[in-house]
PDB file of C-alpha atoms in Angstrom:
ATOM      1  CA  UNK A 895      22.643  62.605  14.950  1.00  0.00           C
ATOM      2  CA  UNK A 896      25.925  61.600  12.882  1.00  0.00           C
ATOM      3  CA  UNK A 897      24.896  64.556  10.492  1.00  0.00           C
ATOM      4  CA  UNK A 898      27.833  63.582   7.961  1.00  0.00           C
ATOM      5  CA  UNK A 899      27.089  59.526   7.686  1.00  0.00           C
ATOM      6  CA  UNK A 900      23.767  60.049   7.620  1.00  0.00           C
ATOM      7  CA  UNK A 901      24.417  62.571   4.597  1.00  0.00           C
ATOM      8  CA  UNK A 902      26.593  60.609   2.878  1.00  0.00           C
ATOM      9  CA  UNK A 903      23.547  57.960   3.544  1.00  0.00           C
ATOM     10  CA  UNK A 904      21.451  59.901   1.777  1.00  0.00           C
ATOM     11  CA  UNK A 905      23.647  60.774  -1.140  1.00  0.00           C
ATOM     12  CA  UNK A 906      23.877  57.550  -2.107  1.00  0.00           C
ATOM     13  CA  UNK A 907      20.026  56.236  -1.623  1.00  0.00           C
ATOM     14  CA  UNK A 908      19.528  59.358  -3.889  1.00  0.00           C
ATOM     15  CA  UNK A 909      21.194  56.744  -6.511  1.00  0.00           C
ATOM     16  CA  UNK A 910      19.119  54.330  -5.871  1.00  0.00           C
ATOM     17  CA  UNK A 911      16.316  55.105  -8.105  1.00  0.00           C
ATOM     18  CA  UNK A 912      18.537  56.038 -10.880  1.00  0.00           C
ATOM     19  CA  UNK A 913      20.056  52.630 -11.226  1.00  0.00           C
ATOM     20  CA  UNK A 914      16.598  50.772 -10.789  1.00  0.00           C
ATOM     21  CA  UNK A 915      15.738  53.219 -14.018  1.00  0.00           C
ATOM     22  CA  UNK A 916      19.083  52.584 -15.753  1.00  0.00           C
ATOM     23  CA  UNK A 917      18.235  48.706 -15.316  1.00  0.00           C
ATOM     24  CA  UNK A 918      14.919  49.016 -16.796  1.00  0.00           C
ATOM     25  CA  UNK A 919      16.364  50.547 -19.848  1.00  0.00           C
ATOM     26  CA  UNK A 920      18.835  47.852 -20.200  1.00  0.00           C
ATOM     27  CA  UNK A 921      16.409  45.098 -19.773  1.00  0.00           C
ATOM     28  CA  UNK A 922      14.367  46.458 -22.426  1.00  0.00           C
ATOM     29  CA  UNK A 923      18.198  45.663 -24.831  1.00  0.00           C
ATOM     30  CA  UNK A 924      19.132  42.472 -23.444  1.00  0.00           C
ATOM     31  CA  UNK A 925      14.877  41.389 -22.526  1.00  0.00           C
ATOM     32  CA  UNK A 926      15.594  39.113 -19.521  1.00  0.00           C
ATOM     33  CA  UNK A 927      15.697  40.602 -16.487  1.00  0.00           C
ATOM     34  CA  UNK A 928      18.662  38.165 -14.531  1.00  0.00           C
ATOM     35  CA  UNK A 929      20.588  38.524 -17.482  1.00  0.00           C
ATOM     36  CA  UNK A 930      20.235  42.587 -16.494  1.00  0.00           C
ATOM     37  CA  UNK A 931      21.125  41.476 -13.452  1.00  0.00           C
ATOM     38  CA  UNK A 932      24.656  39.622 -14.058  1.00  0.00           C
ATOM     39  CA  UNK A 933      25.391  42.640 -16.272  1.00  0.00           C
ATOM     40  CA  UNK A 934      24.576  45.081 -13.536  1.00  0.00           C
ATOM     41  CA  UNK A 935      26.864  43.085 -11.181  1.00  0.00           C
ATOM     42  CA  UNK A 936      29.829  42.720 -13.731  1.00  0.00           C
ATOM     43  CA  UNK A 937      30.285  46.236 -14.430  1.00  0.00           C
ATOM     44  CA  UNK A 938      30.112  46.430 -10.465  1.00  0.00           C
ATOM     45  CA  UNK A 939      32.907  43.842 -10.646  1.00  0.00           C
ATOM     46  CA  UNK A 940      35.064  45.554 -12.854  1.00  0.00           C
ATOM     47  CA  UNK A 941      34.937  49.246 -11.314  1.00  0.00           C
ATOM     48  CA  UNK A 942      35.511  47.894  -7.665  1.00  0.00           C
ATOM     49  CA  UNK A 943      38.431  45.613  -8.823  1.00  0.00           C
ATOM     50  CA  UNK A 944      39.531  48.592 -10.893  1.00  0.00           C
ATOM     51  CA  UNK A 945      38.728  50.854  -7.089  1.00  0.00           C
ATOM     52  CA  UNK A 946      40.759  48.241  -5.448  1.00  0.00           C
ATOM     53  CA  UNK A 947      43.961  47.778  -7.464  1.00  0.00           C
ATOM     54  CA  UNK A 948      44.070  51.500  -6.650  1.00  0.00           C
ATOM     55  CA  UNK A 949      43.779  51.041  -3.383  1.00  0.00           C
ATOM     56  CA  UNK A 950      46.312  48.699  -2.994  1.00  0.00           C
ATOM     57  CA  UNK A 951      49.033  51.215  -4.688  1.00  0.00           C
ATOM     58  CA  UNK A 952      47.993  53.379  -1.673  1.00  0.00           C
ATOM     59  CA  UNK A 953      48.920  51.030   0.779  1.00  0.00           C
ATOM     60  CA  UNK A 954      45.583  50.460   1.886  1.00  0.00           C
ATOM     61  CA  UNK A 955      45.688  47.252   3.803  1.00  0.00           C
ATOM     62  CA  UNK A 956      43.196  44.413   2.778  1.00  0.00           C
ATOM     63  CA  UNK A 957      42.591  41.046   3.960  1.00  0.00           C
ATOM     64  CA  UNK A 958      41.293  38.575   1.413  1.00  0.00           C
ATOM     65  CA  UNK A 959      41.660  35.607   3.533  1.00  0.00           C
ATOM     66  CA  UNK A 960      39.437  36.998   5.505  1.00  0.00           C
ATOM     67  CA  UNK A 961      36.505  36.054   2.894  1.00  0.00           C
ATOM     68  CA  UNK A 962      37.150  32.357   4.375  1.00  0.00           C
ATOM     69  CA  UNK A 963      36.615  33.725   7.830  1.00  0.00           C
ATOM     70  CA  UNK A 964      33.678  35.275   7.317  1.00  0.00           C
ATOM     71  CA  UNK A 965      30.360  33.228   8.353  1.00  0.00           C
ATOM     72  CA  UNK A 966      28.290  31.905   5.174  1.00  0.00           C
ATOM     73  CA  UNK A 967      25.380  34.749   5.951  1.00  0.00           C
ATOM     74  CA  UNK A 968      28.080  37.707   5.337  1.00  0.00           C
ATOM     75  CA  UNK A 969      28.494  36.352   1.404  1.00  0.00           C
ATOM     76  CA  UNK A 970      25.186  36.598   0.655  1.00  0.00           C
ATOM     77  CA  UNK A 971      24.787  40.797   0.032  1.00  0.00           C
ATOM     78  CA  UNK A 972      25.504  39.512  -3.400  1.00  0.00           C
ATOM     79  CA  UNK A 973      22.530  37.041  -3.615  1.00  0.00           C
ATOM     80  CA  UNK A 974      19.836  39.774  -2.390  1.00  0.00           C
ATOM     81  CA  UNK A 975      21.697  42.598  -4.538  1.00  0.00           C
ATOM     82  CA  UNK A 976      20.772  40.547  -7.850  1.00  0.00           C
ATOM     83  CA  UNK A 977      17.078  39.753  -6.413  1.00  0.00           C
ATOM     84  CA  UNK A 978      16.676  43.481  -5.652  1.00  0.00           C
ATOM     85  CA  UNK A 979      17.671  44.353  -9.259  1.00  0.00           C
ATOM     86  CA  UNK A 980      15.579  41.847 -10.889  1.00  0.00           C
ATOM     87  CA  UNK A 981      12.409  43.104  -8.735  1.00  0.00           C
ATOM     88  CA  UNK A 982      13.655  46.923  -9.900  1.00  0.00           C
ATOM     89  CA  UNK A 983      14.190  45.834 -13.073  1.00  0.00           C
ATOM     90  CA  UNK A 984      10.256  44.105 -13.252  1.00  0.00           C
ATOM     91  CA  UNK A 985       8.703  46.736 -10.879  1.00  0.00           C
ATOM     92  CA  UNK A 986       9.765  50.785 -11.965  1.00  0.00           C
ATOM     93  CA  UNK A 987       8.343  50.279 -15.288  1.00  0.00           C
ATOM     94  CA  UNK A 988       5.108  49.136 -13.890  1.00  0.00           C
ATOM     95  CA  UNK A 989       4.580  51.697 -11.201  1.00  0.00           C
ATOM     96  CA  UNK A 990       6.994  53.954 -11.710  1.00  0.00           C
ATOM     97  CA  UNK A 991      10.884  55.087  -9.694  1.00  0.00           C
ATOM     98  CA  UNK A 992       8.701  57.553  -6.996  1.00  0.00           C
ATOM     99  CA  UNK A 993       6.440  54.524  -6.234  1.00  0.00           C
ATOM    100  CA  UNK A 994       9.138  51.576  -6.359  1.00  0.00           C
ATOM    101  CA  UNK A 995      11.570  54.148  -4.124  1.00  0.00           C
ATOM    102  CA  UNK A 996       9.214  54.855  -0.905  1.00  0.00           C
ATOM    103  CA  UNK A 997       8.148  50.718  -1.233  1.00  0.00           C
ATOM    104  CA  UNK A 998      11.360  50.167  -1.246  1.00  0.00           C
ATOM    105  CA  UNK A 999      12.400  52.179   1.729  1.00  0.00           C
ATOM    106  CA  UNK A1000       8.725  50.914   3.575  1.00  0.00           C
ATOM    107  CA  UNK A1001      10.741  46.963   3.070  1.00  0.00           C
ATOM    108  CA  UNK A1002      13.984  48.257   3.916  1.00  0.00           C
ATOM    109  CA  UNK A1003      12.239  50.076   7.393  1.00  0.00           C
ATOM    110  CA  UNK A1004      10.655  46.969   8.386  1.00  0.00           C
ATOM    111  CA  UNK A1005      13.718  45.030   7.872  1.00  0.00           C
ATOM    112  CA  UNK A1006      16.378  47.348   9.877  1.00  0.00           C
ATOM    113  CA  UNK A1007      13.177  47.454  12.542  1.00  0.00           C
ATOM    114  CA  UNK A1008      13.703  43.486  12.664  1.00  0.00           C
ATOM    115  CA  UNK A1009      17.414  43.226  12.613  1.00  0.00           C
ATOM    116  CA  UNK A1010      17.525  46.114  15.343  1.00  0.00           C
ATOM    117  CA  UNK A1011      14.388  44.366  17.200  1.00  0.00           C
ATOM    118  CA  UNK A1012      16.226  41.161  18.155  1.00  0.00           C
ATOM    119  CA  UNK A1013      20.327  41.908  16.963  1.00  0.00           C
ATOM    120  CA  UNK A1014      20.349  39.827  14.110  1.00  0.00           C
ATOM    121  CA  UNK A1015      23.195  38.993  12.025  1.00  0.00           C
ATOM    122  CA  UNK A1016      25.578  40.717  14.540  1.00  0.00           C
ATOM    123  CA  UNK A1017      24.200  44.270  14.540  1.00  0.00           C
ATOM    124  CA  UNK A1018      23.511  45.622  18.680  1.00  0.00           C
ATOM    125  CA  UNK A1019      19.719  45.261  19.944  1.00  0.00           C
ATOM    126  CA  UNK A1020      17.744  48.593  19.648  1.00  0.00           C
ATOM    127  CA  UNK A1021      14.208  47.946  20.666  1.00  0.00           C
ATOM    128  CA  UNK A1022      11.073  48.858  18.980  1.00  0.00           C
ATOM    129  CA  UNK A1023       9.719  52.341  19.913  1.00  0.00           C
ATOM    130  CA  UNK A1024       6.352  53.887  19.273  1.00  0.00           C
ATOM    131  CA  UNK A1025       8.353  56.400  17.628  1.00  0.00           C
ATOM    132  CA  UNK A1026       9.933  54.337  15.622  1.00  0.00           C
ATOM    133  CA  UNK A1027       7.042  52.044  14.204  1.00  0.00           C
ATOM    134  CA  UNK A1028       5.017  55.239  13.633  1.00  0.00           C
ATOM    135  CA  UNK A1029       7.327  56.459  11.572  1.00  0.00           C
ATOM    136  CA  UNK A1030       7.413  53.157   9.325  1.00  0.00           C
ATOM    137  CA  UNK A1031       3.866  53.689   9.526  1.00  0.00           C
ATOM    138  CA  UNK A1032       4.025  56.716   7.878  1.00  0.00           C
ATOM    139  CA  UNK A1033       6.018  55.466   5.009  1.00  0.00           C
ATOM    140  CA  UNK A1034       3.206  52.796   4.476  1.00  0.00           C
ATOM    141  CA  UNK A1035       0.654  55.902   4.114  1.00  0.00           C
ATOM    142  CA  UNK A1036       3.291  57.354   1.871  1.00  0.00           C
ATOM    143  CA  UNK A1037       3.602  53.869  -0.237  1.00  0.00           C
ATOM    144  CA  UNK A1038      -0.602  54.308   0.012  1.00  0.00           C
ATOM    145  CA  UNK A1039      -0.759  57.523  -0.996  1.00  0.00           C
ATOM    146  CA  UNK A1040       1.610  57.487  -3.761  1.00  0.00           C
ATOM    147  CA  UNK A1041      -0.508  54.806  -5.567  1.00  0.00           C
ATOM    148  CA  UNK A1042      -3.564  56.677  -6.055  1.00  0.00           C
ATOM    149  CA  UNK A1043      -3.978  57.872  -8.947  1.00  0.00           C
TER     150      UNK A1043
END
């Protein structure tokens, strides 16, 4: 195991519930939830530009062309970030961060599965193991057992 990306993994899914909470609050000031979402991605916008102009005084390389290189499918993180906050931003409130989080991770499980499956969008085959689909498995009794109450 890669014990200090998979850390650093972890460290920053431990976010993840925090901003689907901080994007509930805000929806409740500005009442529509895309609108939360373009204001989630703008302050996004304006701390990595700020991230990047500092980066570029450090002489870290970039390539900007390379945006017009890239195939259409690699542009569209943004397009499934905003759909992910709008369904945070409609969801936590109703069920709660604990429940929305291990859902979340359930989707996210049987998506990587897929993508690993057959080596889609560029990513190196990994086939499915009975190891591996019991422990998505699991996270579906977690997603079950979290909603009983």
């Amino acid at each position: 195991m890669k014990f200090g990306w998979t850390a650093l993994a972890v460290l920053g899914a431990l976010l993840i519930p925090a901003q689907a909470a901080m994007n509930a609050k805000l929806r409740i000031f500005v009442y529509n939830p895309l609108y939360t979402a373009v204001v989630n991605h703008l302050v996004g916008f304006l701390v990595s530009l700020t991230v990047v102009g500092l980066t570029i005084r450090l002489n870290q390389p970039a390539h900007a062309r390379g945006v017009f290189e890239a195939p259409w499918w690699a542009l569209c993180g943004g397009v499934i970030g905003a759909c992910f906050i709008v369904i945070a931003t409609l969801s936590v409130p109703r069920i709660g961060s604990a429940s929305f989080s291990v859902a979340v991770i359930g989707g996210q499980l049987v998506g990587a599965l897929l993508l690993d499956q057959f080596g889609w969008l560029g990513l190196a085959q990994r086939s499915l193991t009975p190891a591996r689909l019991t422990g998505v498995l699991l996270i579906f009794v977690s997603i079950w057992l979290m909603q009983r109450e």
